[in-house]
mmCIF file of N, CA and C in Angstrom:
data_model
loop_
_atom_site.group_PDB
_atom_site.id
_atom_site.type_symbol
_atom_site.label_atom_id
_atom_site.label_comp_id
_atom_site.label_asym_id
_atom_site.label_seq_id
_atom_site.Cartn_x
_atom_site.Cartn_y
_atom_site.Cartn_z
ATOM 1 N N UNK A 202 -166.865 243.676 51.506
ATOM 2 C CA UNK A 202 -166.577 242.283 51.030
ATOM 3 C C UNK A 202 -166.893 242.509 49.462
ATOM 4 N N UNK A 203 -166.880 243.878 49.112
ATOM 5 C CA UNK A 203 -166.746 243.961 47.398
ATOM 6 C C UNK A 203 -165.965 243.215 46.965
ATOM 7 N N UNK A 204 -164.582 242.806 47.352
ATOM 8 C CA UNK A 204 -163.796 241.879 46.824
ATOM 9 C C UNK A 204 -163.982 240.956 46.431
ATOM 10 N N UNK A 205 -165.187 240.589 47.152
ATOM 11 C CA UNK A 205 -165.771 238.849 47.037
ATOM 12 C C UNK A 205 -166.708 238.550 45.823
ATOM 13 N N UNK A 206 -166.998 239.671 45.343
ATOM 14 C CA UNK A 206 -168.005 239.597 44.022
ATOM 15 C C UNK A 206 -167.247 238.617 42.843
ATOM 16 N N UNK A 207 -167.830 237.796 42.490
ATOM 17 C CA UNK A 207 -167.455 236.642 41.492
ATOM 18 C C UNK A 207 -167.084 235.494 42.200
ATOM 19 N N UNK A 208 -166.745 235.229 43.256
ATOM 20 C CA UNK A 208 -166.651 234.106 44.072
ATOM 21 C C UNK A 208 -167.638 233.552 44.705
ATOM 22 N N UNK A 209 -168.323 234.605 45.004
ATOM 23 C CA UNK A 209 -169.953 233.994 45.824
ATOM 24 C C UNK A 209 -170.747 234.366 44.999
ATOM 25 N N UNK A 210 -171.828 233.700 45.004
ATOM 26 C CA UNK A 210 -173.485 234.328 44.422
ATOM 27 C C UNK A 210 -173.642 235.101 45.058
ATOM 28 N N UNK A 211 -174.336 235.763 43.825
ATOM 29 C CA UNK A 211 -175.142 237.136 44.224
ATOM 30 C C UNK A 211 -176.395 236.970 44.733
ATOM 31 N N UNK A 212 -176.909 237.274 46.005
ATOM 32 C CA UNK A 212 -178.443 236.769 46.252
ATOM 33 C C UNK A 212 -179.064 237.920 46.512
ATOM 34 N N UNK A 213 -180.235 238.023 45.870
ATOM 35 C CA UNK A 213 -181.192 239.346 45.698
ATOM 36 C C UNK A 213 -182.839 238.741 46.396
ATOM 37 N N UNK A 214 -183.508 239.157 47.565
ATOM 38 C CA UNK A 214 -184.449 238.563 47.959
ATOM 39 C C UNK A 214 -185.240 240.138 48.147
ATOM 40 N N UNK A 215 -186.464 240.019 47.280
ATOM 41 C CA UNK A 215 -187.467 240.866 47.034
ATOM 42 C C UNK A 215 -188.930 240.556 47.627
ATOM 43 N N UNK A 216 -189.101 241.305 48.545
ATOM 44 C CA UNK A 216 -190.615 241.510 49.622
ATOM 45 C C UNK A 216 -191.527 241.773 48.504
ATOM 46 N N UNK A 217 -192.347 241.317 47.529
ATOM 47 C CA UNK A 217 -192.932 242.454 46.593
ATOM 48 C C UNK A 217 -194.290 242.702 47.487
ATOM 49 N N UNK A 218 -194.721 241.723 48.314
ATOM 50 C CA UNK A 218 -195.932 241.974 49.161
ATOM 51 C C UNK A 218 -196.030 241.479 49.939
ATOM 52 N N UNK A 219 -196.980 241.108 50.820
ATOM 53 C CA UNK A 219 -197.168 240.416 51.897
ATOM 54 C C UNK A 219 -197.322 238.619 51.555
ATOM 55 N N UNK A 220 -197.555 238.448 50.475
ATOM 56 C CA UNK A 220 -197.937 237.079 49.775
ATOM 57 C C UNK A 220 -196.891 236.614 48.710
ATOM 58 N N UNK A 221 -195.751 237.296 48.415
ATOM 59 C CA UNK A 221 -195.094 237.033 47.464
ATOM 60 C C UNK A 221 -193.580 237.692 47.693
ATOM 61 N N UNK A 222 -192.567 236.550 47.590
ATOM 62 C CA UNK A 222 -191.510 236.966 47.820
ATOM 63 C C UNK A 222 -190.536 236.167 46.570
ATOM 64 N N UNK A 223 -189.565 237.053 45.830
ATOM 65 C CA UNK A 223 -188.957 236.171 44.874
ATOM 66 C C UNK A 223 -187.120 236.299 45.441
ATOM 67 N N UNK A 224 -187.068 235.115 45.246
ATOM 68 C CA UNK A 224 -185.259 235.221 45.234
ATOM 69 C C UNK A 224 -184.910 234.759 44.170
ATOM 70 N N UNK A 225 -183.746 235.884 43.724
ATOM 71 C CA UNK A 225 -182.634 235.435 42.884
ATOM 72 C C UNK A 225 -181.534 235.143 42.952
ATOM 73 N N UNK A 226 -180.626 234.502 42.216
ATOM 74 C CA UNK A 226 -179.042 233.793 42.653
ATOM 75 C C UNK A 226 -178.652 234.303 41.450
ATOM 76 N N UNK A 227 -177.521 235.010 41.477
ATOM 77 C CA UNK A 227 -176.948 235.482 40.111
ATOM 78 C C UNK A 227 -177.782 235.866 38.847
ATOM 79 N N UNK A 228 -178.696 236.622 39.281
ATOM 80 C CA UNK A 228 -180.035 237.246 38.342
ATOM 81 C C UNK A 228 -180.874 236.189 37.948
ATOM 82 N N UNK A 229 -180.850 234.923 38.406
ATOM 83 C CA UNK A 229 -181.750 234.131 37.868
ATOM 84 C C UNK A 229 -182.892 233.614 39.014
ATOM 85 N N UNK A 230 -184.218 233.850 38.684
ATOM 86 C CA UNK A 230 -185.337 233.920 39.586
ATOM 87 C C UNK A 230 -185.241 232.350 39.973
ATOM 88 N N UNK A 231 -185.497 231.954 41.226
ATOM 89 C CA UNK A 231 -185.374 230.560 41.826
ATOM 90 C C UNK A 231 -186.971 230.336 41.727
ATOM 91 N N UNK A 232 -187.496 229.463 40.965
ATOM 92 C CA UNK A 232 -188.831 229.135 41.027
ATOM 93 C C UNK A 232 -189.255 227.977 42.195
ATOM 94 N N UNK A 233 -190.514 227.999 42.810
ATOM 95 C CA UNK A 233 -190.540 227.080 43.676
ATOM 96 C C UNK A 233 -190.336 226.768 45.025
ATOM 97 N N UNK A 234 -189.536 227.755 45.240
ATOM 98 C CA UNK A 234 -189.010 228.068 46.622
ATOM 99 C C UNK A 234 -190.234 228.302 47.649
ATOM 100 N N UNK A 235 -190.446 227.565 48.580
ATOM 101 C CA UNK A 235 -191.623 227.827 49.625
ATOM 102 C C UNK A 235 -191.443 228.649 50.993
ATOM 103 N N UNK A 236 -190.035 228.526 51.111
ATOM 104 C CA UNK A 236 -189.660 229.530 52.345
ATOM 105 C C UNK A 236 -188.160 229.507 52.400
ATOM 106 N N UNK A 237 -187.795 230.413 53.173
ATOM 107 C CA UNK A 237 -185.969 230.465 53.221
ATOM 108 C C UNK A 237 -185.789 231.062 54.574
ATOM 109 N N UNK A 238 -184.716 230.641 54.767
ATOM 110 C CA UNK A 238 -183.887 231.049 56.166
ATOM 111 C C UNK A 238 -182.849 231.660 56.082
ATOM 112 N N UNK A 239 -182.447 232.492 56.878
ATOM 113 C CA UNK A 239 -180.604 233.182 57.100
ATOM 114 C C UNK A 239 -180.282 232.669 58.336
ATOM 115 N N UNK A 240 -179.038 232.099 58.515
ATOM 116 C CA UNK A 240 -178.593 231.883 59.664
ATOM 117 C C UNK A 240 -176.934 232.538 59.635
ATOM 118 N N UNK A 241 -176.495 232.949 60.802
ATOM 119 C CA UNK A 241 -175.455 233.899 60.803
ATOM 120 C C UNK A 241 -175.347 233.987 62.089
ATOM 121 N N UNK A 242 -173.836 233.495 62.460
ATOM 122 C CA UNK A 242 -173.307 233.189 63.618
ATOM 123 C C UNK A 242 -172.115 234.177 63.643
ATOM 124 N N UNK A 243 -171.698 234.691 64.834
ATOM 125 C CA UNK A 243 -170.994 235.213 64.977
ATOM 126 C C UNK A 243 -169.398 235.099 64.524
ATOM 127 N N UNK A 244 -168.919 235.988 63.680
ATOM 128 C CA UNK A 244 -167.563 235.341 63.250
ATOM 129 C C UNK A 244 -167.527 234.547 61.850
ATOM 130 N N UNK A 245 -168.712 234.078 61.500
ATOM 131 C CA UNK A 245 -169.014 233.409 60.532
ATOM 132 C C UNK A 245 -169.759 234.004 59.108
ATOM 133 N N UNK A 246 -169.668 234.025 58.210
ATOM 134 C CA UNK A 246 -170.608 234.213 57.155
ATOM 135 C C UNK A 246 -172.025 233.564 57.002
ATOM 136 N N UNK A 247 -173.078 234.734 56.683
ATOM 137 C CA UNK A 247 -174.354 234.260 56.611
ATOM 138 C C UNK A 247 -174.426 233.071 55.718
ATOM 139 N N UNK A 248 -175.482 232.215 55.968
ATOM 140 C CA UNK A 248 -175.769 231.055 55.358
ATOM 141 C C UNK A 248 -177.336 231.321 54.551
ATOM 142 N N UNK A 249 -177.595 231.075 53.540
ATOM 143 C CA UNK A 249 -179.317 231.196 53.329
ATOM 144 C C UNK A 249 -179.524 229.660 52.813
ATOM 145 N N UNK A 250 -180.649 229.564 53.519
ATOM 146 C CA UNK A 250 -181.219 228.259 52.940
ATOM 147 C C UNK A 250 -182.692 228.140 53.028
ATOM 148 N N UNK A 251 -182.841 227.393 51.349
ATOM 149 C CA UNK A 251 -184.144 227.405 50.532
ATOM 150 C C UNK A 251 -184.833 226.076 51.050
ATOM 151 N N UNK A 252 -186.575 226.315 51.139
ATOM 152 C CA UNK A 252 -186.933 225.341 51.175
ATOM 153 C C UNK A 252 -187.904 224.960 49.770
ATOM 154 N N UNK A 253 -188.120 223.797 49.600
ATOM 155 C CA UNK A 253 -188.984 223.627 48.280
ATOM 156 C C UNK A 253 -189.661 222.388 48.456
ATOM 157 N N UNK A 254 -190.937 222.062 47.746
ATOM 158 C CA UNK A 254 -191.450 220.928 48.178
ATOM 159 C C UNK A 254 -191.173 220.056 47.203
ATOM 160 N N UNK A 255 -190.983 218.514 48.318
ATOM 161 C CA UNK A 255 -190.164 217.574 47.707
ATOM 162 C C UNK A 255 -191.042 216.693 46.982
ATOM 163 N N UNK A 256 -191.751 216.935 46.001
ATOM 164 C CA UNK A 256 -192.466 216.388 45.532
ATOM 165 C C UNK A 256 -191.978 215.309 44.226
ATOM 166 N N UNK A 257 -190.916 216.104 43.504
ATOM 167 C CA UNK A 257 -190.620 215.004 42.413
ATOM 168 C C UNK A 257 -188.720 215.173 42.677
ATOM 169 N N UNK A 258 -188.489 214.381 43.191
ATOM 170 C CA UNK A 258 -187.032 214.175 43.455
ATOM 171 C C UNK A 258 -186.315 212.986 42.669
ATOM 172 N N UNK A 259 -185.138 213.178 42.527
ATOM 173 C CA UNK A 259 -184.168 212.058 41.554
ATOM 174 C C UNK A 259 -182.926 212.453 42.537
ATOM 175 N N UNK A 260 -182.581 210.990 42.992
ATOM 176 C CA UNK A 260 -181.000 211.161 43.585
ATOM 177 C C UNK A 260 -180.113 210.370 42.678
ATOM 178 N N UNK A 261 -179.011 211.122 42.294
ATOM 179 C CA UNK A 261 -178.109 210.426 41.562
ATOM 180 C C UNK A 261 -177.079 209.977 42.504
ATOM 181 N N UNK A 262 -175.984 209.065 42.745
ATOM 182 C CA UNK A 262 -174.834 208.966 43.132
ATOM 183 C C UNK A 262 -174.639 207.558 43.628
ATOM 184 N N UNK A 263 -173.728 207.293 44.319
ATOM 185 C CA UNK A 263 -173.173 206.074 45.076
ATOM 186 C C UNK A 263 -173.807 205.755 46.455
ATOM 187 N N UNK A 264 -174.257 207.067 47.172
ATOM 188 C CA UNK A 264 -174.735 206.936 48.691
ATOM 189 C C UNK A 264 -176.259 207.481 48.310
ATOM 190 N N UNK A 265 -177.114 206.791 48.443
ATOM 191 C CA UNK A 265 -178.427 207.534 48.306
ATOM 192 C C UNK A 265 -179.177 207.472 49.653
ATOM 193 N N UNK A 266 -179.844 208.222 50.233
ATOM 194 C CA UNK A 266 -180.041 208.204 51.421
ATOM 195 C C UNK A 266 -181.583 207.609 51.580
ATOM 196 N N UNK A 267 -181.831 206.922 52.936
ATOM 197 C CA UNK A 267 -183.025 206.740 53.020
ATOM 198 C C UNK A 267 -184.067 207.151 53.344
ATOM 199 N N UNK A 268 -185.395 207.712 52.993
ATOM 200 C CA UNK A 268 -186.122 208.654 53.585
ATOM 201 C C UNK A 268 -186.868 207.950 54.658
ATOM 202 N N UNK A 269 -187.474 208.891 55.523
ATOM 203 C CA UNK A 269 -188.139 208.516 56.604
ATOM 204 C C UNK A 269 -189.015 207.184 56.392
ATOM 205 N N UNK A 270 -189.605 206.538 57.268
ATOM 206 C CA UNK A 270 -190.592 205.641 57.160
ATOM 207 C C UNK A 270 -191.769 206.251 56.494
ATOM 208 N N UNK A 271 -192.200 207.528 56.828
ATOM 209 C CA UNK A 271 -193.597 208.023 56.798
ATOM 210 C C UNK A 271 -193.613 208.003 55.061
ATOM 211 N N UNK A 272 -192.428 208.211 54.549
ATOM 212 C CA UNK A 272 -192.363 208.453 53.105
ATOM 213 C C UNK A 272 -192.201 207.482 52.160
ATOM 214 N N UNK A 273 -192.159 205.914 53.087
ATOM 215 C CA UNK A 273 -191.773 204.967 52.182
ATOM 216 C C UNK A 273 -192.842 204.589 51.038
ATOM 217 N N UNK A 274 -194.230 204.721 51.163
ATOM 218 C CA UNK A 274 -195.195 204.936 50.230
ATOM 219 C C UNK A 274 -195.152 205.787 48.836
ATOM 220 N N UNK A 275 -194.461 206.620 49.142
ATOM 221 C CA UNK A 275 -194.394 207.530 48.041
ATOM 222 C C UNK A 275 -193.118 207.465 46.965
ATOM 223 N N UNK A 276 -192.339 206.523 47.536
ATOM 224 C CA UNK A 276 -191.369 206.621 46.547
ATOM 225 C C UNK A 276 -190.875 205.066 46.366
ATOM 226 N N UNK A 277 -190.496 204.663 45.067
ATOM 227 C CA UNK A 277 -189.916 203.526 44.746
ATOM 228 C C UNK A 277 -188.514 203.312 44.210
ATOM 229 N N UNK A 278 -187.799 202.708 44.789
ATOM 230 C CA UNK A 278 -186.297 202.716 44.717
ATOM 231 C C UNK A 278 -186.102 201.983 42.842
ATOM 232 N N UNK A 279 -185.195 202.813 42.382
ATOM 233 C CA UNK A 279 -184.759 202.179 40.851
ATOM 234 C C UNK A 279 -183.622 201.077 41.204
ATOM 235 N N UNK A 280 -184.350 199.987 40.171
ATOM 236 C CA UNK A 280 -183.505 198.613 40.256
ATOM 237 C C UNK A 280 -182.552 198.620 38.864
ATOM 238 N N UNK A 281 -181.596 198.384 38.700
ATOM 239 C CA UNK A 281 -180.924 198.226 37.290
ATOM 240 C C UNK A 281 -180.547 197.125 37.392
ATOM 241 N N UNK A 282 -180.696 196.187 36.093
ATOM 242 C CA UNK A 282 -180.250 195.135 36.065
ATOM 243 C C UNK A 282 -178.560 194.759 36.124
ATOM 244 N N UNK A 283 -177.876 193.830 36.636
ATOM 245 C CA UNK A 283 -176.526 193.844 37.282
ATOM 246 C C UNK A 283 -176.199 192.541 36.475
ATOM 247 N N UNK A 284 -175.921 192.714 34.893
ATOM 248 C CA UNK A 284 -175.784 191.165 34.373
ATOM 249 C C UNK A 284 -174.342 190.999 34.328
#
């Protein structure tokens, strides 16, 4: 897969000790990740998923997902004047 360099990001996962893992994507440390998983199915490329605490989020776009009911008290929809 050496010919794929430059097409896909370079991912480095460093296990420094039992309590600290650092994840780098294209040489940049990814801050705030609290977990990760790697899924690899036969005949497919491996996929890395990162977990982050979702405390400060902003969704921008035409389609904004509705969060589960348990989170409704934690966010407020942004309403813009449409004059």
